Structures are given as C-alpha cells and as structure tokens.
Amino acid sequence: MIKFVLMVNRQGQTRLSRYFQPVELSRRAALEADVVRCCLSRKKDQCSFVEYKDYKLVYRQYAALYIVVGVTDSENELSVYELVHNFVEVLDKYFSRIMFNLDRVHIILDEMIQNGHVVETNRSRVLAPLTALDKMVD
Amino acid sequence: MSDVVEKTLTALPGLLSLDSQPGSTKLSSSSKLGNLIRGITELTSKHEEEKLIQLELTSIKEQVSSPNTSMRQMKELMVRAIYCEMLGYESSFSYIHAIKLAQQGTALEKRVGYLAVSLFLNESHELLLLLVNTVLKDLQSTNLIEVCMALTVVSQMFPKDMIPAILPLVEEKLNHPKEIIRRKAVLALYKFYLIAPNQVQHIHNKFRKALCDKDPGVMTASLHIYLQLIEENPEGYKDLTTSFVTILKQVVGGKLPMDFNYHSVPAPWLQIQLLRILCLLGKNDQSTSEIMYEVLDESLRRAEINHNITYAILFECVKCIYTIHPKSELLEKAAKCIGNFVLSPKINLKYLGLKALTYVVQQDPKLALQHQMTIIECLDHPDLIIKRETLELLFRITNAQNVTVIVDKMLEFLRVNKDDYTTIDLVGKVAELAEKYPLM
C-alpha cells in the first residue's frame, strides 16, 4: 500500500504532502526532510526505488520538484513510478488552464488514491468531479 | 529525460514557477496563500519560518472567529490552515470551522470543507462525529456532485460506530443510474469493510453485482474488496476465477473504452490488480490454475510495448506464473522475461529483474545460475540499492560451496552501508548463515 505522497523541492520545502497512514504533525517535517535528503543524494543513473527504514521510496524528479511516494514492500515499484507520472499528466491537463491551487491538487489526489490504494487512473474520470465543481462556480 | 516528460514539465507552470523562477507572477497576486508560499520559499531559517507561520496562524484564527467571514473567505482560510499544518504547525482551532464549511458551503466551498476535514482529522477524532449529519444530508441531496463529495469523504474516514446510520443510504447508491455514484458507493463499502468487516457481511451479493457491473470503473472498484476478501480466504472465491479471467481477457484484448488507456496500454493498474487476484486464487490449486494459463500467456505476449508500465505488468505476470501451479511453457516464457530485465541497461528494470529472481529462485535455482555473471557484476554495482537487492538474492541461493564468498560480500557491504535498517537485516542474515554453516 501507499503510505504517503510528497512533493518537495530541492531545498527540502514541502509543496504537497498526503499521508495515508497517520503520522503525527510534529514528526512530518523531519520525515520529509530526511526523505528528500535521501532522494537528493541519488544520482541520475541510479535506481528510482530506495529502501528507506522498513519500507521503500519511489521517487521521480520533475525539474526542481521531487515527487516521492512511500510504499510498503508488497507494492510493485514500477507501477507506482508510473502512477506518479499519470498523476503529473492529470495535473498537467487540468492546470494548463487554471492557476496552481493546493486544494485542487489534493482534490485530484483524492480521486486517484484512497486508503493507500490506487482507485482511479482514467484521466477523464479523475478530473470529472472537479470539472463539474468548477462549472458550478461559474 | 524522455520527450513526454519534457513536454509535461513545460506545461506545469504553476507548480514549477514556485521553484524555478523566484518571484514569479504565476500565482494570483491577490492570493494570500500565494503570498504566504512565496514568503516561506524565500526564507532561509527555520526560526524565520516559525515566526511567519505564527503570524499567519494568528491572522487565520482572528478571521475564522469573525461573524463577518463569508463561506468563500472561509474556504481560503482553510486552505491556508492546510498549508500551515502541512509545514508541521498545528492549527486545531480551524478544525471546527472546516466542518462548518462542509456544512454551510456550496460547491467548491463545501468540497474544500470536506478536504480540510479529511486532512485535519483522523478516524478517532471526537469532532468527526459532527461531520456525520452533514454527510447524511449530502448523501440525500438531489445535487449529484454533493452526493459524490459525501461518498468521497466517507471512503476516507468515517467513525466506525456510525456506520449503521449510513449503511442503508450507501447501499442504495449501488443501484444509482450514474456510474460515478455506484463506483464511489462501492469504495465507501470497501472502507467500511476495512474498519468494521462484520458490518458489511450481509451484502456480499451486492459486491458480486458490482463485479459484473457494465461499467468498468464500478467493476474495478469492487476488485479492492475482492482482493481483501480473497487474501483472507481464497477458498471462498475460487468460483469467481472464471469471471476474473474473462475480465482480464477483455482488458488485455483492448475491449475497454480508449480513455482507460495509459500510453496505449489498456488499464494497466487494473491488469495488475487482476493478476494479483489470480495469483492468490491459483496458488497450490492445479484446477484453478489451469483456468488462467491462457490469459497469462496472452498477457505475456501483449506486453511487448517498451514502456515502464508494460514492464510493471510483466513483473506481476511473472510473479503470478511462478506462484500458481507450474506450467512449463509459461515458466519458460517468464524466465526469458526475467532474463531480459536482469540484462537490461535500464537500472529500474535491472532492479525489477533482481527482485523477480529473488522471488523465483527457490523454485528455479537454475535461472540464477544462468545469470550468475550478471549477478556477480551487480554485486559491484555503484548503486547501493542494486547491491543490496543482489545480496538478498544471494542469500536465497547460499549453499555450502558459496557461503563463504557470500558472507564476505555481505560483510563488505556492511562496512559501507549507513542505513540502520539494512544493517540490522544483513547482520541477521549473516548470523543465520553462520548458524546454518558453522564450519565456514
């Protein structure tokens, strides 16, 4: 299962964090900093899957942003690696018309991952509820 | 970086502008959150961050308590509170206002209220009870978007003791004409199963109905419940094997609508889910395994496209083939597949290949022998993760002849390794080997 999804920049500043297993607020900053340190120390030609504590990190870099997903051992790392890309493509499709919004990114993530499991990967279906909401506002 | 990624990168203005162009104007200048994020980005010390966030929290606290704050403004305030909590600064005073926002807001305001609740609270939080009435109301709304929101939040967190109050309403939604409602209702039931399985025992036949739903999304949602049920009791669901095989056949054969494709591969995560289910059903069961051979063969063949997601499916396929009752032709093809992974110059595939080898090596030690040169190369690989995975593999194929060499390599690795968990794990393995081969 997926334990958390993080979007962190190279300076270690968190842009988005979503925890599917409870982690105390006070421990999150340290965890995130440690995770990004771990990913930053990796070179370009190295594996995108890192063993971290008793679970694994799957990370993917997009320019200055790292998207890191914490997963349990039973997860298929490559499928999570591509899930990240799918997520980025969904964001790309949606935000090409709208300015970046923290709440909207969360709403999109809500549609894709619940309880640590992948629930929807069809791009149009992921965006449908949000697009409907946007129409209501207009 | 591939072309696709490059294209995606340049089309992500908002996200990247925060980090690649300082002082960018992509964020709306009137957005308080935008200003806050920009402010935080430019700071260099934790102390300064604390000061800025405390100021922000004080401001938010003032405004949420004011009677003049509209729901629209409340929405903005909640998002700012979410941001503060994301950085690790508690804003518990806003929790009750999140619930109020979900109650009193409309459209996006309501949605953000629900979002805030799902981020702020947890299953056992006392305030969660206050959400139940709002959820009940929204579930009965004529506005389908509100029904969707309610179902979404229910799938994320819901107080266990209140399930009986909401269960009939959710069950009713299983028959809704709109697929999105049916799908979300199934996911809500999955959540109920996770937190209180005995509460949903009586509706197993409804899960079955969802599995046969004409909409692939609803069917996919039901697989979450089935995977769980089958993990716990494979015997009870062997009769569904043919259904799962048929579904996988249709997916692999491209029978789903185009929008379920990801880079021309039909519903890859669905394929993976189905393969996992088949794996559990076919284990130690020859007759059930025989039902799956054809579709597994088909999956192996179809996954010819050179894309990561195809390799992910292949990995799952190979794992399944090696877990269920053996069939030599399939094993041969699967072995070839693993070989291709291990020999691949792409490091992620190499990793996957090693992982697969570790999984199958007990059943097929010859396979490891076949690739021993590559394995030996991987032992000296600059990437510690590959090295580590190789050691894991070697541990499985240790015998009296090679134990000394393998333990030597493990000790060598321990000298450079800095991670505690890996150290503990490897030391345990060395100890185990020392016990098993005392004369080494």
Coordinates of C-alpha atoms in Angstrom, one line a residue:
Chain A
M1 CA 0.0 0.0 0.0
I2 CA 0.9 3.6 -0.4
K3 CA 1.9 5.3 2.9
F4 CA 2.4 8.8 1.7
V5 CA 2.8 11.1 -1.3
L6 CA 5.1 14.1 -1.1
M7 CA 6.0 16.9 -3.5
V8 CA 9.2 18.5 -2.3
N9 CA 11.7 20.9 -3.8
R10 CA 15.4 20.6 -3.8
Q11 CA 15.7 22.9 -0.8
G12 CA 13.5 20.5 1.1
Q13 CA 10.4 22.7 1.1
T14 CA 7.2 20.7 1.0
R15 CA 4.8 21.7 -1.7
L16 CA 2.3 18.9 -1.0
S17 CA 2.0 16.2 1.5
R18 CA -0.6 13.5 1.8
Y19 CA -0.4 10.7 4.4
F20 CA -2.4 7.6 4.1
Q21 CA -1.2 6.2 7.3
P22 CA -1.3 8.6 10.3
V23 CA 1.9 10.4 11.1
E24 CA 2.0 12.9 13.9
L25 CA 2.2 16.5 12.7
S26 CA 5.3 17.2 14.7
R27 CA 7.2 14.3 13.0
R28 CA 6.3 15.1 9.5
A29 CA 8.8 17.9 8.8
A30 CA 11.7 15.7 9.9
L31 CA 10.4 12.8 7.9
E32 CA 10.0 14.9 4.8
A33 CA 13.4 16.5 5.2
D34 CA 15.0 13.1 5.6
V35 CA 13.2 11.6 2.7
V36 CA 14.2 14.4 0.4
R37 CA 17.8 14.2 1.6
C38 CA 17.7 10.5 0.7
C39 CA 16.5 11.3 -2.8
L40 CA 18.8 14.2 -3.4
S41 CA 21.8 12.0 -2.7
R42 CA 20.9 9.7 -5.6
K43 CA 22.5 10.2 -9.0
K44 CA 20.7 10.4 -12.3
D45 CA 21.7 6.9 -13.4
Q46 CA 20.6 5.2 -10.2
C47 CA 17.5 3.3 -9.4
S48 CA 14.4 5.3 -8.7
F49 CA 13.5 3.0 -5.8
V50 CA 15.2 3.4 -2.5
E51 CA 15.0 1.3 0.6
Y52 CA 14.0 3.6 3.5
K53 CA 13.6 2.3 7.0
D54 CA 11.4 -0.7 6.8
Y55 CA 9.6 0.4 3.6
K56 CA 10.5 1.9 0.2
L57 CA 10.5 5.2 -1.5
V58 CA 9.7 5.6 -5.2
Y59 CA 10.8 9.0 -6.4
R60 CA 10.6 10.9 -9.6
Q61 CA 12.1 14.2 -10.4
Y62 CA 10.4 16.8 -12.5
A63 CA 12.8 19.8 -12.9
A64 CA 13.1 21.3 -9.4
L65 CA 10.4 19.2 -7.9
Y66 CA 10.6 15.7 -6.4
I67 CA 7.6 13.6 -6.1
V68 CA 8.2 10.9 -3.6
V69 CA 5.8 8.0 -2.7
G70 CA 6.4 5.9 0.3
V71 CA 5.3 2.3 -0.3
T72 CA 5.3 -1.0 1.6
D73 CA 7.4 -3.9 0.3
S74 CA 4.5 -5.6 -1.3
E75 CA 4.0 -2.8 -3.8
N76 CA 5.0 -3.1 -7.4
E77 CA 7.6 -0.2 -7.6
L78 CA 7.5 0.3 -11.3
S79 CA 3.7 0.6 -11.3
V80 CA 3.9 3.3 -8.6
Y81 CA 6.7 5.0 -10.6
E82 CA 4.2 5.2 -13.5
L83 CA 1.4 6.2 -11.2
V84 CA 3.4 9.3 -10.3
H85 CA 3.7 10.1 -14.0
N86 CA 0.0 9.5 -14.5
F87 CA -0.7 12.0 -11.7
V88 CA 1.6 14.6 -13.2
E89 CA -0.1 14.2 -16.6
V90 CA -3.5 14.7 -14.9
L91 CA -2.2 17.8 -13.2
D92 CA -0.8 19.0 -16.5
K93 CA -4.1 18.5 -18.2
Y94 CA -6.0 20.4 -15.5
F95 CA -3.7 23.2 -14.6
S96 CA -2.9 24.1 -18.2
R97 CA -6.0 26.3 -17.9
I98 CA -6.1 27.1 -14.2
M99 CA -3.5 28.5 -11.8
F100 CA -1.9 26.3 -9.3
N101 CA -4.1 25.6 -6.3
L102 CA -3.1 23.5 -3.3
D103 CA -6.7 22.4 -2.6
R104 CA -7.3 21.3 -6.2
V105 CA -4.2 19.2 -6.3
H106 CA -5.4 17.5 -3.2
I107 CA -8.9 17.0 -4.7
I108 CA -7.3 15.4 -7.7
L109 CA -5.2 13.1 -5.5
D110 CA -8.4 12.2 -3.6
E111 CA -9.8 10.8 -6.8
M112 CA -6.7 8.7 -7.5
I113 CA -5.5 7.3 -4.2
Q114 CA -7.7 6.3 -1.2
N115 CA -6.7 4.4 1.9
G116 CA -3.3 3.9 0.3
H117 CA -4.6 2.1 -2.8
V118 CA -5.0 3.3 -6.4
V119 CA -8.7 3.8 -7.1
E120 CA -8.8 5.6 -10.4
T121 CA -6.3 6.1 -13.1
N122 CA -8.5 7.1 -16.0
R123 CA -7.6 10.8 -16.6
S124 CA -11.1 12.0 -17.6
R125 CA -12.7 10.2 -14.7
V126 CA -10.2 11.6 -12.2
L127 CA -11.0 15.2 -13.4
A128 CA -14.7 14.8 -13.9
P129 CA -15.9 15.7 -10.3
L130 CA -13.5 18.7 -10.2
T131 CA -14.6 20.0 -13.6
A132 CA -18.2 19.7 -12.6
L133 CA -17.4 21.7 -9.4
D134 CA -15.7 24.4 -11.5
K135 CA -18.8 24.7 -13.7
M136 CA -21.0 25.1 -10.6
V137 CA -18.9 28.1 -9.5
D138 CA -19.2 29.6 -13.0
Chain B
M1 CA 14.6 12.8 -19.9
S2 CA 12.1 11.5 -22.4
D3 CA 10.1 13.8 -24.7
V4 CA 6.9 13.2 -22.9
V5 CA 8.3 14.2 -19.6
E6 CA 9.9 17.3 -21.1
K7 CA 6.5 18.3 -22.6
T8 CA 4.7 17.7 -19.3
L9 CA 7.3 19.8 -17.4
T10 CA 7.0 22.8 -19.6
A11 CA 3.2 22.6 -19.3
L12 CA 3.2 22.7 -15.5
P13 CA 3.6 26.4 -15.0
G14 CA 2.1 26.8 -11.5
L15 CA 3.9 24.1 -9.8
L16 CA 7.3 24.8 -11.3
S17 CA 7.2 28.6 -11.1
L18 CA 7.4 28.3 -7.4
D19 CA 10.7 26.6 -7.6
S20 CA 12.4 27.5 -10.8
Q21 CA 11.6 31.2 -11.1
P22 CA 11.7 33.0 -7.9
G23 CA 9.3 35.9 -7.6
S24 CA 7.2 34.5 -10.5
T25 CA 3.8 36.1 -11.1
K26 CA 2.1 32.8 -12.0
L27 CA 0.2 32.8 -8.7
S28 CA -2.6 35.3 -8.5
S29 CA -1.3 38.5 -6.8
S30 CA -4.5 38.7 -4.7
S31 CA -4.0 35.1 -3.4
K32 CA -3.0 35.3 0.3
L33 CA -1.9 31.7 0.0
G34 CA 0.3 32.6 -2.9
N35 CA 2.0 35.3 -0.9
L36 CA 2.5 33.1 2.0
I37 CA 4.1 30.3 0.0
R38 CA 6.3 32.8 -1.7
G39 CA 7.2 34.2 1.6
I40 CA 8.1 30.8 3.0
T41 CA 10.1 29.9 -0.1
E42 CA 12.3 32.9 0.3
L43 CA 13.2 32.3 3.9
T44 CA 16.3 30.6 4.9
S45 CA 16.0 29.7 8.5
K46 CA 13.6 27.5 10.5
H47 CA 13.3 30.3 13.0
E48 CA 12.1 32.8 10.4
E49 CA 9.6 30.2 9.1
E50 CA 8.2 29.7 12.6
K51 CA 7.7 33.5 13.0
L52 CA 6.0 33.9 9.7
I53 CA 3.7 30.9 10.2
Q54 CA 2.8 32.0 13.7
L55 CA 1.7 35.4 12.3
E56 CA -0.3 33.6 9.7
L57 CA -2.0 31.4 12.2
T58 CA -2.9 34.4 14.4
S59 CA -4.4 36.1 11.4
I60 CA -6.3 33.0 10.4
K61 CA -7.6 32.5 13.9
E62 CA -8.9 36.0 14.1
Q63 CA -10.7 35.8 10.8
V64 CA -12.3 32.4 11.3
S65 CA -13.9 33.6 14.6
S66 CA -15.3 36.7 13.0
P67 CA -19.0 36.6 12.2
N68 CA -18.4 38.6 9.1
T69 CA -16.4 35.9 7.4
S70 CA -18.2 34.6 4.3
M71 CA -18.0 30.9 3.3
R72 CA -15.9 32.0 0.3
Q73 CA -13.4 33.6 2.6
M74 CA -13.6 30.6 4.9
K75 CA -12.5 28.4 2.1
E76 CA -9.4 30.5 1.5
L77 CA -8.7 30.5 5.3
M78 CA -9.0 26.7 5.4
V79 CA -6.5 26.2 2.6
R80 CA -4.0 28.5 4.3
A81 CA -4.6 26.4 7.5
I82 CA -4.0 23.3 5.5
Y83 CA -0.7 24.7 4.3
C84 CA 0.4 25.6 7.8
E85 CA -0.3 22.2 9.0
M86 CA 1.5 20.7 6.1
L87 CA 4.6 22.5 7.3
G88 CA 4.1 21.0 10.7
Y89 CA 2.4 23.8 12.6
E90 CA -0.8 22.7 14.3
S91 CA -3.9 24.8 13.7
S92 CA -6.5 22.8 15.7
F93 CA -8.7 25.9 16.1
S94 CA -9.6 25.6 12.5
Y95 CA -10.9 22.1 12.7
I96 CA -14.4 23.0 13.7
H97 CA -14.6 25.7 11.0
A98 CA -13.7 23.1 8.4
I99 CA -16.7 21.1 9.5
K100 CA -18.9 24.2 9.3
L101 CA -17.6 24.9 5.9
A102 CA -18.5 21.5 4.7
Q103 CA -22.0 22.0 6.3
Q104 CA -22.7 25.5 5.1
G105 CA -20.6 26.0 2.0
T106 CA -21.7 25.2 -1.5
A107 CA -19.9 23.6 -4.4
L108 CA -16.1 24.2 -4.1
E109 CA -16.5 25.7 -0.7
K110 CA -18.2 22.5 0.6
R111 CA -15.6 20.4 -1.2
V112 CA -12.7 22.2 0.4
G113 CA -14.5 21.9 3.8
Y114 CA -14.6 18.1 3.3
L115 CA -11.0 18.1 2.1
A116 CA -9.9 20.1 5.2
V117 CA -11.7 17.7 7.5
S118 CA -10.0 14.7 5.8
L119 CA -6.6 16.3 6.2
F120 CA -7.1 17.7 9.7
L121 CA -8.9 14.9 11.5
N122 CA -8.4 11.2 11.9
E123 CA -10.6 8.2 12.4
S124 CA -10.8 8.5 16.2
H125 CA -11.1 12.3 16.5
E126 CA -14.1 13.4 18.5
L127 CA -15.1 16.1 16.0
L128 CA -15.6 13.6 13.3
L129 CA -19.0 12.8 14.7
L130 CA -20.1 16.3 13.9
L131 CA -19.5 15.5 10.3
V132 CA -21.9 12.6 10.1
N133 CA -25.1 14.8 9.9
T134 CA -23.6 16.8 7.0
V135 CA -22.6 13.6 5.2
L136 CA -26.1 12.1 5.7
K137 CA -27.7 15.2 4.4
D138 CA -25.4 15.4 1.3
L139 CA -25.9 11.8 0.5
Q140 CA -29.6 12.5 0.0
S141 CA -29.0 15.6 -2.0
T142 CA -30.5 16.0 -5.4
N143 CA -27.3 17.5 -6.5
L144 CA -25.1 14.6 -7.6
I145 CA -21.9 16.5 -7.0
E146 CA -22.8 16.8 -3.4
V147 CA -23.5 13.1 -3.2
C148 CA -20.1 12.4 -4.7
M149 CA -18.4 14.6 -2.2
A150 CA -20.1 12.9 0.7
L151 CA -19.2 9.4 -0.7
T152 CA -15.6 10.5 -1.2
V153 CA -15.1 11.7 2.4
V154 CA -16.9 8.6 3.7
S155 CA -14.3 6.4 1.8
Q156 CA -11.5 8.3 3.6
M157 CA -12.7 8.4 7.1
F158 CA -15.8 7.7 9.0
P159 CA -16.5 6.9 12.6
K160 CA -16.9 3.2 12.9
D161 CA -19.8 3.4 15.3
M162 CA -21.9 5.4 13.0
I163 CA -21.7 3.0 10.1
P164 CA -25.2 1.5 10.8
A165 CA -26.7 5.0 10.4
I166 CA -25.2 5.5 6.9
L167 CA -25.0 2.0 5.5
P168 CA -28.6 1.8 4.0
L169 CA -28.0 5.1 2.2
V170 CA -24.8 3.9 0.8
E171 CA -26.2 0.6 -0.2
E172 CA -29.0 2.3 -2.0
K173 CA -26.4 4.2 -4.1
L174 CA -25.2 0.9 -5.5
N175 CA -28.1 0.9 -7.9
H176 CA -27.8 4.5 -9.0
P177 CA -28.0 5.2 -12.7
K178 CA -24.8 7.2 -12.7
E179 CA -21.6 5.1 -12.7
I180 CA -19.6 7.6 -10.6
I181 CA -22.1 7.3 -7.8
R182 CA -22.1 3.5 -8.0
R183 CA -18.3 3.4 -8.1
K184 CA -18.0 5.7 -5.1
A185 CA -20.6 3.7 -3.2
V186 CA -18.5 0.6 -3.7
L187 CA -15.4 2.4 -2.5
A188 CA -17.3 3.5 0.6
L189 CA -18.3 0.0 1.3
Y190 CA -14.7 -1.1 0.9
K191 CA -13.8 1.4 3.6
F192 CA -16.5 0.0 5.9
Y193 CA -15.1 -3.4 5.3
L194 CA -11.6 -2.2 6.3
I195 CA -12.8 -0.7 9.5
A196 CA -15.7 -2.9 10.5
P197 CA -15.9 -6.0 8.4
N198 CA -18.8 -7.6 10.3
Q199 CA -21.0 -4.6 9.4
V200 CA -20.9 -5.4 5.7
Q201 CA -21.1 -9.2 5.8
H202 CA -24.7 -9.2 4.7
I203 CA -24.1 -7.5 1.4
H204 CA -21.6 -9.9 -0.3
N205 CA -24.1 -10.5 -3.1
K206 CA -24.1 -6.7 -3.8
F207 CA -20.3 -6.8 -4.3
R208 CA -20.8 -9.6 -6.8
K209 CA -23.3 -7.3 -8.6
A210 CA -20.7 -4.6 -8.7
L211 CA -18.1 -7.0 -10.1
C212 CA -20.5 -7.7 -13.0
D213 CA -21.4 -4.0 -13.5
K214 CA -21.4 -3.0 -17.1
D215 CA -19.2 0.0 -16.2
P216 CA -15.5 -0.9 -15.9
G217 CA -15.0 1.7 -13.2
V218 CA -17.5 0.2 -10.9
M219 CA -16.1 -3.3 -11.6
T220 CA -12.6 -2.0 -10.8
A221 CA -13.8 -0.6 -7.5
S222 CA -15.2 -3.9 -6.5
L223 CA -11.8 -5.5 -7.0
H224 CA -10.4 -3.7 -3.9
I225 CA -12.9 -5.5 -1.8
Y226 CA -12.3 -8.8 -3.6
L227 CA -8.6 -8.6 -3.2
Q228 CA -9.0 -8.2 0.5
L229 CA -11.6 -11.0 0.8
I230 CA -9.5 -13.3 -1.3
E231 CA -6.4 -12.6 0.7
E232 CA -8.2 -13.6 3.8
N233 CA -10.0 -16.6 2.3
P234 CA -9.0 -17.8 -1.2
E235 CA -11.1 -20.9 -0.9
G236 CA -14.3 -19.0 -0.7
Y237 CA -13.9 -17.3 -4.0
K238 CA -12.5 -19.9 -6.4
D239 CA -15.8 -19.9 -8.2
L240 CA -15.1 -16.4 -9.3
T241 CA -11.9 -17.3 -11.1
T242 CA -13.5 -17.6 -14.5
S243 CA -15.0 -14.1 -14.0
F244 CA -11.7 -12.6 -13.3
V245 CA -10.1 -14.4 -16.2
T246 CA -12.8 -13.2 -18.5
I247 CA -12.4 -9.6 -17.3
L248 CA -8.6 -9.7 -17.8
K249 CA -9.0 -11.2 -21.2
Q250 CA -11.2 -8.3 -22.2
V251 CA -8.9 -5.7 -20.8
V252 CA -5.8 -7.2 -22.4
G253 CA -7.7 -7.6 -25.7
G254 CA -8.4 -3.8 -25.7
K255 CA -12.2 -4.0 -25.2
L256 CA -12.3 -1.1 -22.8
P257 CA -13.0 2.4 -24.0
M258 CA -9.9 4.4 -25.1
D259 CA -9.8 6.7 -22.1
F260 CA -8.9 3.8 -19.9
N261 CA -5.6 3.6 -21.8
Y262 CA -2.4 4.9 -20.3
H263 CA 0.2 5.5 -23.1
S264 CA -1.6 2.9 -25.3
V265 CA -1.7 0.3 -22.6
P266 CA -5.2 -0.7 -21.6
A267 CA -6.0 0.0 -17.9
P268 CA -2.5 -1.2 -16.6
W269 CA -3.3 -0.8 -12.9
L270 CA -6.4 -2.8 -13.4
Q271 CA -4.4 -5.5 -15.1
I272 CA -2.0 -5.6 -12.2
Q273 CA -4.9 -5.8 -9.7
L274 CA -6.4 -8.7 -11.6
L275 CA -3.1 -10.5 -11.8
R276 CA -2.7 -10.2 -8.1
I277 CA -6.1 -11.7 -7.5
L278 CA -5.5 -14.6 -9.9
C279 CA -2.1 -15.2 -8.2
L280 CA -3.9 -15.7 -4.9
L281 CA -6.6 -18.0 -6.4
G282 CA -4.3 -20.2 -8.3
K283 CA -1.7 -20.8 -5.6
N284 CA -1.5 -24.5 -4.7
D285 CA -4.5 -25.3 -6.8
Q286 CA -4.0 -27.1 -10.1
S287 CA -7.5 -27.0 -11.4
T288 CA -8.0 -23.3 -10.7
S289 CA -4.5 -22.5 -12.2
E290 CA -5.5 -24.3 -15.4
I291 CA -8.2 -21.8 -16.0
M292 CA -5.7 -19.0 -16.0
Y293 CA -2.9 -20.3 -18.2
E294 CA -4.4 -18.9 -21.5
V295 CA -4.9 -15.4 -20.3
L296 CA -1.4 -15.3 -18.6
D297 CA 0.1 -16.3 -21.9
E298 CA -1.9 -13.6 -23.7
S299 CA -0.7 -11.0 -21.1
L300 CA 2.9 -12.0 -21.6
R301 CA 2.5 -11.7 -25.4
R302 CA 0.6 -8.4 -25.4
A303 CA 3.1 -6.7 -23.1
E304 CA 5.5 -6.1 -26.0
I305 CA 5.5 -2.3 -25.9
N306 CA 8.6 -0.8 -24.5
H307 CA 7.2 1.2 -21.7
N308 CA 7.7 1.1 -18.0
I309 CA 4.1 0.3 -17.3
T310 CA 4.3 -2.7 -19.6
Y311 CA 7.3 -3.9 -17.6
A312 CA 5.3 -3.4 -14.4
I313 CA 2.6 -5.6 -15.8
L314 CA 5.1 -8.2 -16.9
F315 CA 6.6 -8.3 -13.5
E316 CA 3.2 -9.0 -11.9
C317 CA 2.5 -11.6 -14.6
V318 CA 5.8 -13.4 -14.0
K319 CA 5.2 -13.4 -10.2
C320 CA 1.8 -15.0 -10.8
I321 CA 3.1 -17.6 -13.2
Y322 CA 5.7 -18.7 -10.6
T323 CA 3.2 -18.7 -7.7
I324 CA 0.4 -20.8 -9.2
H325 CA 0.6 -24.4 -10.3
P326 CA 3.5 -24.7 -12.7
K327 CA 3.1 -24.9 -16.5
S328 CA 6.3 -25.4 -18.3
E329 CA 5.7 -23.3 -21.4
L330 CA 4.7 -20.4 -19.3
L331 CA 7.6 -20.8 -16.9
E332 CA 9.9 -20.8 -19.9
K333 CA 8.5 -17.5 -21.2
A334 CA 8.5 -16.0 -17.7
A335 CA 12.2 -17.0 -17.2
K336 CA 13.0 -15.3 -20.5
C337 CA 11.3 -12.2 -19.4
I338 CA 13.2 -12.1 -16.1
G339 CA 16.4 -12.6 -18.1
N340 CA 15.6 -9.6 -20.2
F341 CA 15.0 -7.5 -17.1
V342 CA 18.2 -8.5 -15.4
L343 CA 20.3 -7.9 -18.5
S344 CA 18.7 -4.6 -19.2
P345 CA 20.9 -1.5 -19.2
K346 CA 17.9 0.4 -17.6
I347 CA 18.6 0.4 -14.0
N348 CA 15.0 0.2 -12.8
L349 CA 14.5 -2.9 -14.9
K350 CA 17.6 -4.5 -13.6
Y351 CA 16.3 -3.9 -10.1
L352 CA 13.0 -5.5 -11.0
G353 CA 14.8 -8.4 -12.6
L354 CA 16.8 -9.0 -9.4
K355 CA 13.6 -8.7 -7.4
A356 CA 11.9 -11.3 -9.6
L357 CA 14.9 -13.6 -9.4
T358 CA 14.8 -13.4 -5.6
Y359 CA 11.2 -14.4 -5.8
V360 CA 11.6 -17.3 -8.1
V361 CA 15.0 -18.6 -7.2
Q362 CA 13.8 -21.2 -4.8
Q363 CA 11.6 -22.8 -7.4
D364 CA 14.1 -22.4 -10.2
P365 CA 17.7 -22.3 -9.0
K366 CA 18.9 -22.9 -12.5
L367 CA 17.7 -19.5 -13.5
A368 CA 20.0 -17.8 -11.1
L369 CA 22.8 -20.0 -12.3
Q370 CA 22.1 -18.9 -15.9
H371 CA 22.5 -15.3 -14.9
Q372 CA 25.3 -15.7 -12.5
M373 CA 27.7 -13.5 -14.4
T374 CA 25.3 -10.6 -14.3
I375 CA 24.6 -11.2 -10.7
I376 CA 28.3 -11.1 -9.9
E377 CA 28.5 -7.8 -11.8
C378 CA 25.6 -6.4 -9.8
L379 CA 27.5 -7.2 -6.6
D380 CA 29.9 -4.5 -7.5
H381 CA 27.4 -2.1 -8.9
P382 CA 27.9 1.5 -7.9
D383 CA 24.2 1.8 -6.9
L384 CA 23.9 0.5 -3.3
I385 CA 20.2 -0.4 -3.9
I386 CA 21.2 -2.8 -6.7
K387 CA 24.0 -4.2 -4.5
R388 CA 21.5 -4.7 -1.7
E389 CA 19.0 -6.5 -3.8
T390 CA 21.7 -8.7 -5.2
L391 CA 22.8 -9.7 -1.7
E392 CA 19.2 -10.5 -0.9
L393 CA 19.1 -12.8 -3.9
L394 CA 22.4 -14.5 -3.0
F395 CA 21.2 -15.1 0.5
R396 CA 18.5 -17.3 -1.1
I397 CA 20.9 -19.4 -3.1
T398 CA 23.6 -19.9 -0.4
N399 CA 24.9 -23.4 -0.1
A400 CA 27.9 -25.0 1.5
Q401 CA 30.1 -24.2 -1.5
N402 CA 29.4 -20.5 -1.9
V403 CA 28.6 -19.4 1.7
T404 CA 32.0 -18.0 2.5
V405 CA 32.1 -15.8 -0.6
I406 CA 28.5 -14.6 0.0
V407 CA 29.1 -13.8 3.7
D408 CA 32.3 -11.9 2.7
K409 CA 30.3 -9.8 0.3
M410 CA 27.7 -9.1 2.9
L411 CA 30.3 -8.0 5.5
E412 CA 31.9 -5.8 2.8
F413 CA 28.6 -4.2 2.2
L414 CA 28.0 -3.7 5.9
R415 CA 31.2 -1.7 6.1
V416 CA 30.0 0.9 3.6
N417 CA 26.3 0.9 4.5
K418 CA 24.9 3.7 6.6
D419 CA 21.3 2.7 6.9
D420 CA 20.3 1.2 10.2
Y421 CA 17.5 -1.0 9.0
T422 CA 19.6 -2.5 6.3
T423 CA 22.4 -3.2 8.7
I424 CA 20.1 -4.9 11.2
D425 CA 18.6 -7.0 8.4
L426 CA 22.0 -8.0 6.9
V427 CA 23.6 -8.8 10.3
G428 CA 20.6 -11.1 10.9
K429 CA 21.2 -12.9 7.6
V430 CA 24.9 -13.3 8.4
A431 CA 24.1 -14.7 11.8
E432 CA 21.6 -17.1 10.2
L433 CA 24.1 -18.3 7.7
A434 CA 26.8 -18.7 10.4
E435 CA 24.4 -20.9 12.3
K436 CA 23.5 -22.9 9.2
Y437 CA 27.1 -23.5 8.0
P438 CA 29.1 -23.5 11.2
L439 CA 32.3 -24.7 9.7
M440 CA 32.7 -21.7 7.4

